[in-house]
PDB file of C-alpha atoms in Angstrom:
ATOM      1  CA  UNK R  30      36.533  45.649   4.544  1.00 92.00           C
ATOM      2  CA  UNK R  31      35.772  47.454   7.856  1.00 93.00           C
ATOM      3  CA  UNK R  32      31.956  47.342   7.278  1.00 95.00           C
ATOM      4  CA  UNK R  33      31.924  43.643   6.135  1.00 95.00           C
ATOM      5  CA  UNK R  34      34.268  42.876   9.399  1.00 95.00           C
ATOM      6  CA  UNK R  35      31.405  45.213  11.486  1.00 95.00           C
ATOM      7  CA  UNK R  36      28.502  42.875  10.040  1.00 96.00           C
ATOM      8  CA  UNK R  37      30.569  39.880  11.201  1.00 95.00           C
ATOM      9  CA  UNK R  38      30.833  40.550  14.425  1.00 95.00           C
ATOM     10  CA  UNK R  39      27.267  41.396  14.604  1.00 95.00           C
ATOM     11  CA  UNK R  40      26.713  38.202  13.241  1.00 96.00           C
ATOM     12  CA  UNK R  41      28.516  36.384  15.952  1.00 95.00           C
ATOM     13  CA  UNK R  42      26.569  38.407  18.552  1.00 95.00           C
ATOM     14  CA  UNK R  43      23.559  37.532  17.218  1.00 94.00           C
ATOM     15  CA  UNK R  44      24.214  34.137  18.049  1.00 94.00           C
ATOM     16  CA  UNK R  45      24.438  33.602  14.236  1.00 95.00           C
ATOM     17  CA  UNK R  46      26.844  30.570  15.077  1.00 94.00           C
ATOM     18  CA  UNK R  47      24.005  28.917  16.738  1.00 93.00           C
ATOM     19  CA  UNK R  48      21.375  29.935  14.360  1.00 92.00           C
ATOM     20  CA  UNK R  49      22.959  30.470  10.907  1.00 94.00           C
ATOM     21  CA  UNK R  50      26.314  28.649  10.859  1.00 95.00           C
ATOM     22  CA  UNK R  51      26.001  27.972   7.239  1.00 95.00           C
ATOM     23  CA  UNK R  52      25.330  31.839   6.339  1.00 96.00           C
ATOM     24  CA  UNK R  53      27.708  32.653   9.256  1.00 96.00           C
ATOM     25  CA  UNK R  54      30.441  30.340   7.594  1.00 96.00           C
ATOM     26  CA  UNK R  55      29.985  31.805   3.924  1.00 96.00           C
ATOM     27  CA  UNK R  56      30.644  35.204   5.212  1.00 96.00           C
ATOM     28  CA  UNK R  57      33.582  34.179   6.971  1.00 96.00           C
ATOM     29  CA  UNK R  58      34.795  32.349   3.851  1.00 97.00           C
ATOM     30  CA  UNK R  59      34.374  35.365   1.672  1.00 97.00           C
ATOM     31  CA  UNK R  60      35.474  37.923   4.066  1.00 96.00           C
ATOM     32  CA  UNK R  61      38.616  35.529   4.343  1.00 97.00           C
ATOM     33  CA  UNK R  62      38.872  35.540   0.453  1.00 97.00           C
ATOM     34  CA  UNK R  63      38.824  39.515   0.658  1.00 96.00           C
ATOM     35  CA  UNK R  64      41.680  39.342   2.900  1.00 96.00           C
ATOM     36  CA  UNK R  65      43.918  37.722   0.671  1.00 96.00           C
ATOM     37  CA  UNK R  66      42.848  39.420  -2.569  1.00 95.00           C
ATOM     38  CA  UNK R  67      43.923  42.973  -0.232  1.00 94.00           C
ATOM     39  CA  UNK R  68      46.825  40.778   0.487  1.00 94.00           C
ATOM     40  CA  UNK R  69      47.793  39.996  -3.536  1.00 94.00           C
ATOM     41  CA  UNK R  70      47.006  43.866  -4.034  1.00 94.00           C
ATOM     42  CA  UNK R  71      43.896  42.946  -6.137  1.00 95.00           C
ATOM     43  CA  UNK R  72      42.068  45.836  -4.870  1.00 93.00           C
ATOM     44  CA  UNK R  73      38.578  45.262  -7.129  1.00 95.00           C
ATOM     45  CA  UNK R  74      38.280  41.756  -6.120  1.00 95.00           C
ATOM     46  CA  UNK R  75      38.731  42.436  -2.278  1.00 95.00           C
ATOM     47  CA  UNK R  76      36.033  45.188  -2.411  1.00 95.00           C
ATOM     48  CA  UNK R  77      33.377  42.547  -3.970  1.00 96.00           C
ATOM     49  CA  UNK R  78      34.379  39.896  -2.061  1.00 96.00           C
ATOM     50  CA  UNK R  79      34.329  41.911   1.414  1.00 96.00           C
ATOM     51  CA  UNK R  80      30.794  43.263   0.043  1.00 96.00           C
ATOM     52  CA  UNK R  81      29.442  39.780  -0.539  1.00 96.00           C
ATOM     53  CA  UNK R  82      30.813  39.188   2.953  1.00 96.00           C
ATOM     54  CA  UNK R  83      29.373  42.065   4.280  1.00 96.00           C
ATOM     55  CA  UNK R  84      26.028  40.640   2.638  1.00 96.00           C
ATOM     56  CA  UNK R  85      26.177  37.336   4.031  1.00 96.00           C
ATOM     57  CA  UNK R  86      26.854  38.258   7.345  1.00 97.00           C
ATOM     58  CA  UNK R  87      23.595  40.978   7.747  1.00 97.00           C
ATOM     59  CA  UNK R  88      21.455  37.734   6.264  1.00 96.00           C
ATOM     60  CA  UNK R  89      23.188  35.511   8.790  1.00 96.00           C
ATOM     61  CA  UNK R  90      22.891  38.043  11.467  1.00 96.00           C
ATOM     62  CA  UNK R  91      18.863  38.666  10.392  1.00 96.00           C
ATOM     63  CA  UNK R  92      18.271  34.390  10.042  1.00 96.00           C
ATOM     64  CA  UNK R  93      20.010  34.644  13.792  1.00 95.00           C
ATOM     65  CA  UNK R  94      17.624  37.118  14.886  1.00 95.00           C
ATOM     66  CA  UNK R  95      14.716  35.745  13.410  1.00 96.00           C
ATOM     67  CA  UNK R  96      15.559  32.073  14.822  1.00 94.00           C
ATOM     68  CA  UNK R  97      16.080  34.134  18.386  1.00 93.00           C
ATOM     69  CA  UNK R  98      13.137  35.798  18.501  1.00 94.00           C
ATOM     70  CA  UNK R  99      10.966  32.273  17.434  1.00 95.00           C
ATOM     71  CA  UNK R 100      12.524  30.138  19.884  1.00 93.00           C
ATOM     72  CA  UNK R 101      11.411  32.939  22.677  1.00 94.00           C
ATOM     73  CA  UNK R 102       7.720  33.002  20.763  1.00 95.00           C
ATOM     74  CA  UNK R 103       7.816  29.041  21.679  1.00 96.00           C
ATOM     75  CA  UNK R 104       9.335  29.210  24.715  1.00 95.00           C
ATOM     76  CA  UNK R 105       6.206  31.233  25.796  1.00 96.00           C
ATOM     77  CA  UNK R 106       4.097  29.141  23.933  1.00 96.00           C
ATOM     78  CA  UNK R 107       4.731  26.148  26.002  1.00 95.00           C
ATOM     79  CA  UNK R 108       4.787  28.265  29.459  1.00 95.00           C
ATOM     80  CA  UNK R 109       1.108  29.736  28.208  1.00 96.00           C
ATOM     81  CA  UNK R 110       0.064  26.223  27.854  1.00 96.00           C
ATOM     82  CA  UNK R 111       1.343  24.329  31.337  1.00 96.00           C
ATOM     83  CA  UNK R 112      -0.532  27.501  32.787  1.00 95.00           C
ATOM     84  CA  UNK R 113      -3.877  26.557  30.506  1.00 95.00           C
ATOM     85  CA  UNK R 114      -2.973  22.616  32.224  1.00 96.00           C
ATOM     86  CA  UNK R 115      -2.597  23.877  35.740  1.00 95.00           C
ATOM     87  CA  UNK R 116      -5.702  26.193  35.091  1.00 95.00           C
ATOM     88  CA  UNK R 117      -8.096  23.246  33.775  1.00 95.00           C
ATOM     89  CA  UNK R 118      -6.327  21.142  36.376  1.00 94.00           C
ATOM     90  CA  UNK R 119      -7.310  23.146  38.969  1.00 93.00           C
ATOM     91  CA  UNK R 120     -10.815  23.887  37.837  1.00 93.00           C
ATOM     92  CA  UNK R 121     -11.567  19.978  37.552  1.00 91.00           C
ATOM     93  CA  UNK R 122     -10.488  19.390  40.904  1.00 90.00           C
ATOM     94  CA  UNK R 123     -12.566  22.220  42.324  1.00 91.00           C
ATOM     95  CA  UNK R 124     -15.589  20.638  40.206  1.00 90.00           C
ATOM     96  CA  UNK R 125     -15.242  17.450  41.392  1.00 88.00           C
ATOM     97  CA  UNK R 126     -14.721  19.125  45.269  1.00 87.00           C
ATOM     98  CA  UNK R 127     -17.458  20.870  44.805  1.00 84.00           C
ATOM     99  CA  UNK R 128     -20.004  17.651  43.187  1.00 84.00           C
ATOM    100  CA  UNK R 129     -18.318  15.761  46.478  1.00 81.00           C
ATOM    101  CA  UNK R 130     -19.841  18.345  49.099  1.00 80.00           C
ATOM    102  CA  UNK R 131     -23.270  18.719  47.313  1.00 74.00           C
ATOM    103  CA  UNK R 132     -23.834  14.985  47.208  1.00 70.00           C
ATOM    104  CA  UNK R 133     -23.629  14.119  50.837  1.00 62.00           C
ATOM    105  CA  UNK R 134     -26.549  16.882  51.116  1.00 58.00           C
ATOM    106  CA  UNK R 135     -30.615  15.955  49.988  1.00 62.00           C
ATOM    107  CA  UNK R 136     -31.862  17.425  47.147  1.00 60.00           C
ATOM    108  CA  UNK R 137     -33.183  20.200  47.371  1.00 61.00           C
ATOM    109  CA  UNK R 138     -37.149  20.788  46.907  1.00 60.00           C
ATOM    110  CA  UNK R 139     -39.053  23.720  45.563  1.00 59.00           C
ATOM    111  CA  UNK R 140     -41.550  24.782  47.914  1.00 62.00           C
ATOM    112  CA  UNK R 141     -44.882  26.824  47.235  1.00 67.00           C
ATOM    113  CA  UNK R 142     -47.465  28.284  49.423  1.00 68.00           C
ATOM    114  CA  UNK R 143     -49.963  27.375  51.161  1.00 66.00           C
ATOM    115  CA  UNK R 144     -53.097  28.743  49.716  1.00 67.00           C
ATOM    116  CA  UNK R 145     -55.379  30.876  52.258  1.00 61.00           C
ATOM    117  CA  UNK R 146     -58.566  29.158  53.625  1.00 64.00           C
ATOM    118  CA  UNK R 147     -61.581  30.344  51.552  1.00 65.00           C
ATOM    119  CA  UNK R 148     -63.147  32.057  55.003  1.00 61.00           C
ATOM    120  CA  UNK R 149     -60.108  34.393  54.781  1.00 59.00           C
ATOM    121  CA  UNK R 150     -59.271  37.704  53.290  1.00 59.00           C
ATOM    122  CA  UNK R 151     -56.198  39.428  53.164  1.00 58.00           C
ATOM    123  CA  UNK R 152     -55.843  42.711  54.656  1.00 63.00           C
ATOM    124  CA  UNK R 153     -52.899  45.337  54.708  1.00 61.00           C
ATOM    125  CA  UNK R 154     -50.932  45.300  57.673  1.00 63.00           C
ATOM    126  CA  UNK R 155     -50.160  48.878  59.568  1.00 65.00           C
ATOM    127  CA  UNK R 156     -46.937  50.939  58.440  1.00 67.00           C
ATOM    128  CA  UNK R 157     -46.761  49.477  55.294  1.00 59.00           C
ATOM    129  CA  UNK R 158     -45.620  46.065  56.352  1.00 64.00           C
ATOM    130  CA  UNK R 159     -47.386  43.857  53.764  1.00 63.00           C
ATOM    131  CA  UNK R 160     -50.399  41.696  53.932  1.00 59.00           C
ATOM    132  CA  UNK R 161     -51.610  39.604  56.622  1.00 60.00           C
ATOM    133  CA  UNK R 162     -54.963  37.125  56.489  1.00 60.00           C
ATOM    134  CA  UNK R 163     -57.728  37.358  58.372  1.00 58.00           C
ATOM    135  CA  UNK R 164     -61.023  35.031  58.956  1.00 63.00           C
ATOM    136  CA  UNK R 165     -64.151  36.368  57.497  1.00 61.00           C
ATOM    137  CA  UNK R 166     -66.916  37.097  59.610  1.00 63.00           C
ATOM    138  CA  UNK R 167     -68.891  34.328  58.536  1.00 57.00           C
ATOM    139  CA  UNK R 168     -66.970  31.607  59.236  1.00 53.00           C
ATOM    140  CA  UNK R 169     -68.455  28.404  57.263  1.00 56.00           C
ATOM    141  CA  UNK R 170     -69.026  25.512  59.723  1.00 56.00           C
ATOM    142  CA  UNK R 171     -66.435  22.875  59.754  1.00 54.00           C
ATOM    143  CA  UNK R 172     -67.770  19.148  59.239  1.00 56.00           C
ATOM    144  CA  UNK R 173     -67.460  17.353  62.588  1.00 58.00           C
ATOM    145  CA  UNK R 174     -64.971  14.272  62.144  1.00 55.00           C
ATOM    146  CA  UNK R 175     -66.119  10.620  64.147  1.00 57.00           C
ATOM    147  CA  UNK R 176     -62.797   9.858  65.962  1.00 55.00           C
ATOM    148  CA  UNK R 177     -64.370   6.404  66.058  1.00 58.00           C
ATOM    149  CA  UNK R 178     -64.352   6.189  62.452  1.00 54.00           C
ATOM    150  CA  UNK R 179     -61.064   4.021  61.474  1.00 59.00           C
ATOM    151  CA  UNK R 180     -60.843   4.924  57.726  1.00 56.00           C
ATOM    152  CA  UNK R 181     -64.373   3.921  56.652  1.00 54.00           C
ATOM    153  CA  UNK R 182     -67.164   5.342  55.205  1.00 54.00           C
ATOM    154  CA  UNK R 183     -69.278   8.183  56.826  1.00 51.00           C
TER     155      UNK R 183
END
């Protein structure tokens, strides 16, 4: 009797009430039904009653725990996703911040360089400082242009 009145209160303090009120109430119905069969002096009945009361209220008390212990599991669930929301959330409005400042600038275009003249070579600089270019000694003439000429033929 004292262990299936031990399991009942663990029940309870599971929450088994809130979680297992049908297990919870068999165990109390049985354990009640022990308590008169001690009462009426028939000792064998009491003892398998207040075991199958004893029973019922460690299955309550585990269907308590287990309900507990999911109800936490989607408690967190939904906090993990509002954080995913807030997360995308913020990461689309930074996108579209971010496509609002780059369109109000021009496009930017690759540039190359400009190729050396053919009358130049390159040369190393002094100290190691890279290349420079320098005109060739022979400097090929360079066609005289008509400033009279307004787009015609030569």
């Amino acid at each position: 009797m004292n262990q299936a009145q031990v399991q009942l209160q663990a029940a309870r303090d599971a929450d088994a009430a809130d979680y297992a009120p049908v297990d919870l109430g068999f165990a109390q119905n049985k354990f009640q039904q022990a308590q008169n069969a001690m009462a009426s002096r028939k000792y064998d009945d009491a003892a398998t009653l207040a075991d199958e009361a004893r029973a019922d209220a460690e299955l309550a008390r585990a269907k308590a725990r287990l309900a507990a212990a999911r109800s936490q599991i989607q408690s967190k669930t939904n906090a993990n996703r509002q954080l995913r929301e807030q997360i995308e959330q913020s990461l689309s409005e930074q996108q579209q911040q971010d496509q609002s400042q780059n369109s109000g600038l021009p496009a930017q275009q690759q540039t190359q360089d400009m190729p050396a003249p053919p009358s130049s070579s390159l040369e190393p600089m002094p100290e190691g400082q890279g290349f420079q270019t320098l005109p060739q000694n022979n400097p090929q003439p360079v066609p005289q242009v008509n400033r009279d000429d307004q787009g015609g033929h030569l």
